[in-house]
PDB file of C-alpha atoms and ligand atoms in Angstrom:
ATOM      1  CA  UNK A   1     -14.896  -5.735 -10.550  1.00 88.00           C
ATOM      2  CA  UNK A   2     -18.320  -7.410 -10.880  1.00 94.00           C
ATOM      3  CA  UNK A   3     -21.818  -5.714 -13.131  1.00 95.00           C
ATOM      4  CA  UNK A   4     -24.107  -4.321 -10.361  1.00 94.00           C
ATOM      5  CA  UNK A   5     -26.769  -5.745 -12.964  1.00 93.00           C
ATOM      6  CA  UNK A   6     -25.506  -9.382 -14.169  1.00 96.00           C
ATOM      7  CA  UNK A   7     -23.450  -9.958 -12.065  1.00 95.00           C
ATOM      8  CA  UNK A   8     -20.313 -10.902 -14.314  1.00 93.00           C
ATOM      9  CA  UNK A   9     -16.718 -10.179 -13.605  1.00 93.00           C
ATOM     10  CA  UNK A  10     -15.669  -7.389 -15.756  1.00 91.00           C
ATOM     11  CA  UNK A  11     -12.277  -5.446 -16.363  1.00 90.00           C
ATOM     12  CA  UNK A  12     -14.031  -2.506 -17.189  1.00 89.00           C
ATOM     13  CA  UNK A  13     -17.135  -0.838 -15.016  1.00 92.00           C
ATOM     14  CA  UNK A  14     -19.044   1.974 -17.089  1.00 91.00           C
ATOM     15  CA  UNK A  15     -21.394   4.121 -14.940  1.00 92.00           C
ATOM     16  CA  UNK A  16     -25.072   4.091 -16.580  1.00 93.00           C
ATOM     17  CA  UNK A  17     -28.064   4.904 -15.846  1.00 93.00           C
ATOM     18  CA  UNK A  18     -30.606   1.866 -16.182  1.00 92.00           C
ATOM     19  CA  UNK A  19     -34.699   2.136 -15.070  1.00 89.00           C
ATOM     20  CA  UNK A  20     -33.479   5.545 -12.970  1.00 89.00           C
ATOM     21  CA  UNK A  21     -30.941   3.679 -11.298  1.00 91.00           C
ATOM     22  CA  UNK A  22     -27.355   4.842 -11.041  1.00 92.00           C
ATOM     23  CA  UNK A  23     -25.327   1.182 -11.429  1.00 93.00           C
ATOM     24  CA  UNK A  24     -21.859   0.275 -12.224  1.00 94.00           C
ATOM     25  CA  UNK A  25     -22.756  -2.109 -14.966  1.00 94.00           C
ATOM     26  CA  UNK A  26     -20.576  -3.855 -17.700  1.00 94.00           C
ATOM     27  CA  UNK A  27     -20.114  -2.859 -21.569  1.00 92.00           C
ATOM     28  CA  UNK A  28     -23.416  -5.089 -22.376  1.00 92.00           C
ATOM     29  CA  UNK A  29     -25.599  -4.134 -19.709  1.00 93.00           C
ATOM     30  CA  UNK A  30     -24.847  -0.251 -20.052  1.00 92.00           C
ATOM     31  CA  UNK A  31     -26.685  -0.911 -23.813  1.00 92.00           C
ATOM     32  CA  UNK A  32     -29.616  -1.330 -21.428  1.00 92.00           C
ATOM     33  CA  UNK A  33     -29.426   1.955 -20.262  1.00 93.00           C
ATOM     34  CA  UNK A  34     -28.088   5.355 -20.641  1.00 91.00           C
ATOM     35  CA  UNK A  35     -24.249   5.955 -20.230  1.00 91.00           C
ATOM     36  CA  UNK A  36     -23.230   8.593 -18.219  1.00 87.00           C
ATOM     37  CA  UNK A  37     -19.875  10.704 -17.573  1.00 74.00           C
ATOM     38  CA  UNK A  38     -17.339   7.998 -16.968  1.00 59.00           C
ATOM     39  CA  UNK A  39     -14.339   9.313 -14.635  1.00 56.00           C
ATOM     40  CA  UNK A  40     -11.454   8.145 -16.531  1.00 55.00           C
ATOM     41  CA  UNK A  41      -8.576   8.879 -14.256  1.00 53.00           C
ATOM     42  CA  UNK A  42      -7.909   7.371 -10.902  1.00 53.00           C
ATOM     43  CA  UNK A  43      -9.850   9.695  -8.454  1.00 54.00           C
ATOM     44  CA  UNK A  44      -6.461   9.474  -6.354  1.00 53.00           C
ATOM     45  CA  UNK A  45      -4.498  10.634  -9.317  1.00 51.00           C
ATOM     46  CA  UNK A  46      -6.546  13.837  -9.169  1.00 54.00           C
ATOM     47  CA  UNK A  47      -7.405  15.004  -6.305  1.00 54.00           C
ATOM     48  CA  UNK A  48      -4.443  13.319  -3.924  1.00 53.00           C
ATOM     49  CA  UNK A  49      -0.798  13.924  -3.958  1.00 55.00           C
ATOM     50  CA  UNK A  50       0.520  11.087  -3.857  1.00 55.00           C
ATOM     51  CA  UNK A  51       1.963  11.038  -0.563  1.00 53.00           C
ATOM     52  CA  UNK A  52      -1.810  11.198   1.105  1.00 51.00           C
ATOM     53  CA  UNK A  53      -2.126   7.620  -0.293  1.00 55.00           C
ATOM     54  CA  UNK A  54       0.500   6.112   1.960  1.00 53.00           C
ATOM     55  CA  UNK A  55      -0.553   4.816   5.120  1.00 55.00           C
ATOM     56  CA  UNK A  56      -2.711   7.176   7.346  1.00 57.00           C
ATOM     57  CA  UNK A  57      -0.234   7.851  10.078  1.00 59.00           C
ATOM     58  CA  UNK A  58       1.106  10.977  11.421  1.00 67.00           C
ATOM     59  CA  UNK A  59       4.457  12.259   9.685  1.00 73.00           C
ATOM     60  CA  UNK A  60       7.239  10.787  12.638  1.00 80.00           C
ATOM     61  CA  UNK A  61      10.716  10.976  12.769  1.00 87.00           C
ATOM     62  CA  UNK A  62      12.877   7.677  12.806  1.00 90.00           C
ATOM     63  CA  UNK A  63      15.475   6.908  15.697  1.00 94.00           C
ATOM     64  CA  UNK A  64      18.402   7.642  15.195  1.00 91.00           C
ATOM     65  CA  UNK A  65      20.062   4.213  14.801  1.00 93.00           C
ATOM     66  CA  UNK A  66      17.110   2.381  13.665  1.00 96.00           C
ATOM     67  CA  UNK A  67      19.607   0.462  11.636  1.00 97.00           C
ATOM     68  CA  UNK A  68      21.057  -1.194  14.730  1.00 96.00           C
ATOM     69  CA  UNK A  69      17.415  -1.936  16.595  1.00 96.00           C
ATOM     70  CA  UNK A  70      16.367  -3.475  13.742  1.00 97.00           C
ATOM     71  CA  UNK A  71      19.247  -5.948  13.244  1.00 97.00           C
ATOM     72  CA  UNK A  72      19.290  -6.083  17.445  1.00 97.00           C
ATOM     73  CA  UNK A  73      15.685  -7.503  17.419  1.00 97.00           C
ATOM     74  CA  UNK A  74      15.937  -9.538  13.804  1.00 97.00           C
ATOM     75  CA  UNK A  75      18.789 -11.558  15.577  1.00 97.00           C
ATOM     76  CA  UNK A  76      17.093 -11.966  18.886  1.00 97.00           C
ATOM     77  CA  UNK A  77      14.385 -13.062  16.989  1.00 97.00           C
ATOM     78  CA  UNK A  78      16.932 -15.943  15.188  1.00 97.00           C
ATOM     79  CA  UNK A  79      15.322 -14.520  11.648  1.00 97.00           C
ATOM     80  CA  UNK A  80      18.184 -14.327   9.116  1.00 97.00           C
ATOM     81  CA  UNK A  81      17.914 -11.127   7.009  1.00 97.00           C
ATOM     82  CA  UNK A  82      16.852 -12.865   3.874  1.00 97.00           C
ATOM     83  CA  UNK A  83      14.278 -14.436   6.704  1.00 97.00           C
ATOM     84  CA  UNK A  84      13.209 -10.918   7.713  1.00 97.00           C
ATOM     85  CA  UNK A  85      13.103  -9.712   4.246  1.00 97.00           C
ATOM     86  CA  UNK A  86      10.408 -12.488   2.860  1.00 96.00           C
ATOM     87  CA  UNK A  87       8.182 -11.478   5.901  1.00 95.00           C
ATOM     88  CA  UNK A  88       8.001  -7.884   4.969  1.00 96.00           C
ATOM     89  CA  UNK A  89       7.795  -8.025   1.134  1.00 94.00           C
ATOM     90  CA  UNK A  90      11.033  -6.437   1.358  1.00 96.00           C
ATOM     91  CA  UNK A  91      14.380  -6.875  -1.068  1.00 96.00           C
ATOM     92  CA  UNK A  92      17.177  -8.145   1.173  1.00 97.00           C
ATOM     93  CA  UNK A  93      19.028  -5.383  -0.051  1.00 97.00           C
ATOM     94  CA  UNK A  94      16.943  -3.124   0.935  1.00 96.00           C
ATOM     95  CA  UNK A  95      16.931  -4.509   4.063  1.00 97.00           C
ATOM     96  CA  UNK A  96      20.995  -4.258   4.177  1.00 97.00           C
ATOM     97  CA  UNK A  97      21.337  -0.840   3.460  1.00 97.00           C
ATOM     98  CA  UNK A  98      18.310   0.127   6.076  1.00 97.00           C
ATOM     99  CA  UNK A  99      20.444  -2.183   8.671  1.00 97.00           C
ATOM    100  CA  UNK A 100      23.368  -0.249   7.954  1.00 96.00           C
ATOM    101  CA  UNK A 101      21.373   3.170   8.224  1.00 94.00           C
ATOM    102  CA  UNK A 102      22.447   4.145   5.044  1.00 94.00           C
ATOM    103  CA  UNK A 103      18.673   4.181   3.896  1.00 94.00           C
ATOM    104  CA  UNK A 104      15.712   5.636   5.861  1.00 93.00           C
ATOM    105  CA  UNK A 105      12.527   2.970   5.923  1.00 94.00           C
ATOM    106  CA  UNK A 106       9.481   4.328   4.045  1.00 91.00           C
ATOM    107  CA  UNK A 107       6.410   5.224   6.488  1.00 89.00           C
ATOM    108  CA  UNK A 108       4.990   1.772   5.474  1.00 90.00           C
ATOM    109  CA  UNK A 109       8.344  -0.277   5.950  1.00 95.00           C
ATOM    110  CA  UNK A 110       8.435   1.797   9.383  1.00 95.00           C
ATOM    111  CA  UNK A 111       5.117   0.439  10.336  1.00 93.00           C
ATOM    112  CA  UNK A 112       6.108  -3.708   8.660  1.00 95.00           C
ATOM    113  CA  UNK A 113       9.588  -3.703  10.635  1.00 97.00           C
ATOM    114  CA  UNK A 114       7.730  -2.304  13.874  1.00 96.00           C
ATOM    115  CA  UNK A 115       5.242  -5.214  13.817  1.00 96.00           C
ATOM    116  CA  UNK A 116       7.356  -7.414  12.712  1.00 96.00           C
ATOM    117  CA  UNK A 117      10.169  -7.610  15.024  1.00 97.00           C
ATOM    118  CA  UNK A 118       7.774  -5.627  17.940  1.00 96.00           C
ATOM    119  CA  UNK A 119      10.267  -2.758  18.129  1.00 96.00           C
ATOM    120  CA  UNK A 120       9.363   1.234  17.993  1.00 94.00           C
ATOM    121  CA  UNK A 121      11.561   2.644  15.391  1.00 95.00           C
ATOM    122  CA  UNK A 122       9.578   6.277  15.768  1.00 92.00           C
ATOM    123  CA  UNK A 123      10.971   8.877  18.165  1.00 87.00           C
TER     124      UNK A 123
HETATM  125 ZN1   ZN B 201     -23.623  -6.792 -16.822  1.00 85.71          ZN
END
């Protein structure tokens, strides 16, 4: 996060008020100014449950042996699972137990497998 007034990478914006303006400035520049109401929280962590911060895509339901088109298309592709997982920012295991359909993808897994093996895994 960078000062709206020096400039300067900061960990920490504080909302002020400086000359009328309304800037997201660093601890040293807000002395130039007048602090307002910081929002502590995450905005998200208020006013979102958390599942409206996944992925905007419309709630689907998974084929029924997604487990088997994924490791179908994975091996066509020549990608060993280990391969596959790297990819995807996946755990192998994960990846295992998904290709076994004992676990169900997340939404955003969904989405990574689709693209990355170019299969529809969505009924
Ligand atoms: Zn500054």
């Amino acid at each position: 996060m960078r000062c709206e007034v020096c400039g300067r990478e900061t960990p920490k914006l504080i909302r002020a008020e400086i000359e009328g303006a309304e800037l997201m400035v660093c601890n040293e520049c807000a002395k130039l100014g007048k602090v307002l109401r910081t929002h502590e929280k995450a905005p998200n962590a208020v006013y979102m449950p958390r599942k409206e911060t996944a992925p905007l895509i419309e709630p689907f339901e998974l084929i029924d042996d997604f487990g088997t088109e994924i490791k179908k298309a994975r091996e066509r592709l020549g990608l060993t699972r280990e391969q596959l997982a790297k990819k995807i920012f996946e755990k192998e295991s994960v990846l295992q137990r998904i290709e076994a359909n004992e676990l169900e993808p997340s939404d955003e897994l969904v989405l990574k497998l689709e693209k990355a093996l170019n299969i529809r895994l969505r009924v």
